[in-house]
Phi, psi and omega in degrees: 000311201289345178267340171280012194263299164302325183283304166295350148247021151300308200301326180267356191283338212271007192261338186238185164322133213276307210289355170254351128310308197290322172301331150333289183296293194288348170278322192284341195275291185323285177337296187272017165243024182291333193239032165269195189239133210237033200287318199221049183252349167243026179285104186306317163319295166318301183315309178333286223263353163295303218282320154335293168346292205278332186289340185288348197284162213275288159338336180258355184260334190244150208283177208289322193254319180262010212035023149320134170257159166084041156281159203233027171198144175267126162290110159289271195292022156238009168087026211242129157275134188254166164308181142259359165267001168291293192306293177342304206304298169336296171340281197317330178297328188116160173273299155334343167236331180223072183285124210244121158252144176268125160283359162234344187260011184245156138311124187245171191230153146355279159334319169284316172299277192329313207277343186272007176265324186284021211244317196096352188083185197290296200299332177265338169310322152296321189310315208283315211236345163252015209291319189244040192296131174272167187294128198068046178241359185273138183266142164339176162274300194260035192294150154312156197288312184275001193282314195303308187286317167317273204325311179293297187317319177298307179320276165306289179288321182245358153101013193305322171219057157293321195240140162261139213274003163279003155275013165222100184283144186279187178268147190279149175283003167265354170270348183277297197303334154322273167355318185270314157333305190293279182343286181326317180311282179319298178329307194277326180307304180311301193118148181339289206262029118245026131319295178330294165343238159018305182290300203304326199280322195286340189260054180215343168259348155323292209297330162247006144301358202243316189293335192278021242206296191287344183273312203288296173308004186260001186247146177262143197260147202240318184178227174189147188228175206232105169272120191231108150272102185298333174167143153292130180223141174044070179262169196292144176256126162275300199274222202276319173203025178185181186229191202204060154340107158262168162207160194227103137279127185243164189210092195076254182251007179258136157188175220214156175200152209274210189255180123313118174232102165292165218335096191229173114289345190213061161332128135274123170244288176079064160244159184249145168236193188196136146179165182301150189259116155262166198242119034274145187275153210240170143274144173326092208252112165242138204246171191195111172216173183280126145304134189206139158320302206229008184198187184288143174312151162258127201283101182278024166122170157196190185190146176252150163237138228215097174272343193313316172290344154297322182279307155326277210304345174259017172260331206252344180232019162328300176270348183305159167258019180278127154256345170267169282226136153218141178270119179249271213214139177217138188285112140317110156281354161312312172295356198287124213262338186278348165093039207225341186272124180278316206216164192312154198239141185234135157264163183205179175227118193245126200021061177061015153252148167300103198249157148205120183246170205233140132275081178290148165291053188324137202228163200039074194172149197287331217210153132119120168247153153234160169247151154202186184195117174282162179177139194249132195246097170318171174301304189319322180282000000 
């Protein structure tokens, strides 16, 4: 009983979504601890030593898609511990499909640990998503940038070998020649020339998903940095006497946005946000808008951040043993010639990391600075 059981939430993993599986599971974990003692259930401490646990398991030491040993970052809603070169790949899916935590560098809760044992770990995660994997089709350690992002798109996003593929049968040919039929039908009903219409609009908007689809797998990943936006000042008023704050950061085809703070002018967020850094590196592009209900957001200022010296400077100090407070390099704003800068901008090294925090200018927009503070994390890490 207890295996048709186990079999009936395979069943439902492949039906839904990976991210309304994971939520599934951390709702079903939460339930059956609603009347336990929940004293030490957010103990960061705790999480730790689960989570030790589970990277200690054989199958969990090597990473999930290329066998690189020793990954250090997790697919939460599928349970698979990954490489970091793996992980970019993850991103690159959208968080709706792959949501990626660092084992050492995010905080983890119980809840999180819990839905990712109940996942099974690497080995059931193959069993699941490689089950019909053809034979020399696993990709490598040392696989090309694009052999690694194919192989994770077929793997995840589209489910390719999960299912054995003579049962996924083409469409029959007398229900396609209907089919084709109808279509002819609508053509002529219509007329020539909005058939024409009709083709040319849909294959110019094929071509440029197929084009964002081919770009995004073609990029190598350098490392990844940790945007922790801190807080807004004196922002643009949107609504009646105040605004419903947001910030939007993008880094190529990636991008990530903060809560919401309603009508404030001076947002406190402290949130962090993470994405990959690609190569060639881009600037940071950070957006600020209005939260609005019944209409379109209103764009309240923005600003490019220019990371490459950060990222130098944490190539250069990789190895450093420095633990105390270092001043590395600092930006006038008086000098700043694009006008982006509120305040001097400083990296520094701060408990043996490479910090650099910022006071943006908001540009195209009457009023309004954010602070934030950046920080790059290598491949090596």
């Amino acid at each position: 009983m207890e295996r048709e059981g186990m079999e009936g939430n395979n069943l439902l993993h492949f039906l839904d979504t990976p991210s309304a599986h994971y939520r599934r599971t951390c709702d079903g974990f939460e339930a059956e601890n609603d009347g336990d003692d929940h004293s030490d259930a957010s103990d960061p401490a705790n999480a730790r030593e689960m989570l030790e646990c589970l990277l200690n398991q054989p199958a969990n030491k090597f990473c999930a898609d290329c066998g690189i040993p020793d990954p250090k970052w997790a697919a939460l809603p599928f349970g698979a511990f990954i490489c970091i070169k793996c992980s970019g790949t993850h991103r690159s899916l959208g968080v709706h499909i792959s949501k990626v935590i660092s084992v050492n560098l995010d905080e983890w809760t119980d809840e999180e640990v819990n839905c990712l044992a109940e996942s099974g770990g690497n080995s059931v995660v193959n069993k699941r998503y490689e089950a019909f994997l053809p034979e020399n089709k696993k990709i490598k350690q040392d696989c090309s940038t694009e052999e690694r992002n194919d192989f994770i798109r077929r793997k995840y996003q589209f489910q390719q070998f999960v299912c054995d593929p003579q049962f996924s049968c083409p469409l029959p040919l007398n229900k396609r020649h209907a089919a084709d039929k109808h279509q002819q039908h609508n053509n002529n009903k219509h007329g020539f020339g909005h058939a024409f219409r009709n083709s040319w609009r849909k294959k110019d908007s094929d071509n440029k998903g197929l084009k964002k689809m081919s770009d995004v797998g073609m990029i190598e990943f350098v490392g990844l940095i940790k945007v922790n936006i801190v807080k807004g000042t004196d922002l643009a008023v949107r609504d009646v006497m105040s605004s419903d704050p947001y910030v939007m950061i993008n880094l190529g085809h990636q991008s990530m946005k903060t809560r919401v703070i309603k009508n404030t002018l001076n947002p406190v967020w402290n949130e962090r946000l993470m994405l990959s850094i690609p190569d060639p590196i881009p600037p940071l592009k950070l957006q600020v808008f209005d939260k609005d209900t019944f209409s379109s957001d209103d764009r309240m200022g923005e600003a490019d951040v220019d990371i490459r010296p950060l990222i130098a400077a944490t190539k250069e100090h990789e190895n450093s043993t420095i633990n105390e407070l270092t001043e590395l390099y600092r930006w006038s704003a008086s000098e700043d010639s694009n006008g982006v800068l509120a305040k001097d901008s400083v990296i520094s090294i701060v408990n043996g990391k490479v910090k650099q925090e910022i006071t943006l200018k908001l540009q195209n927009v009457e009023r309004g600075e954010v602070e934030i503070e950046i920080e790059c994390v290598p491949l090596s890490q």
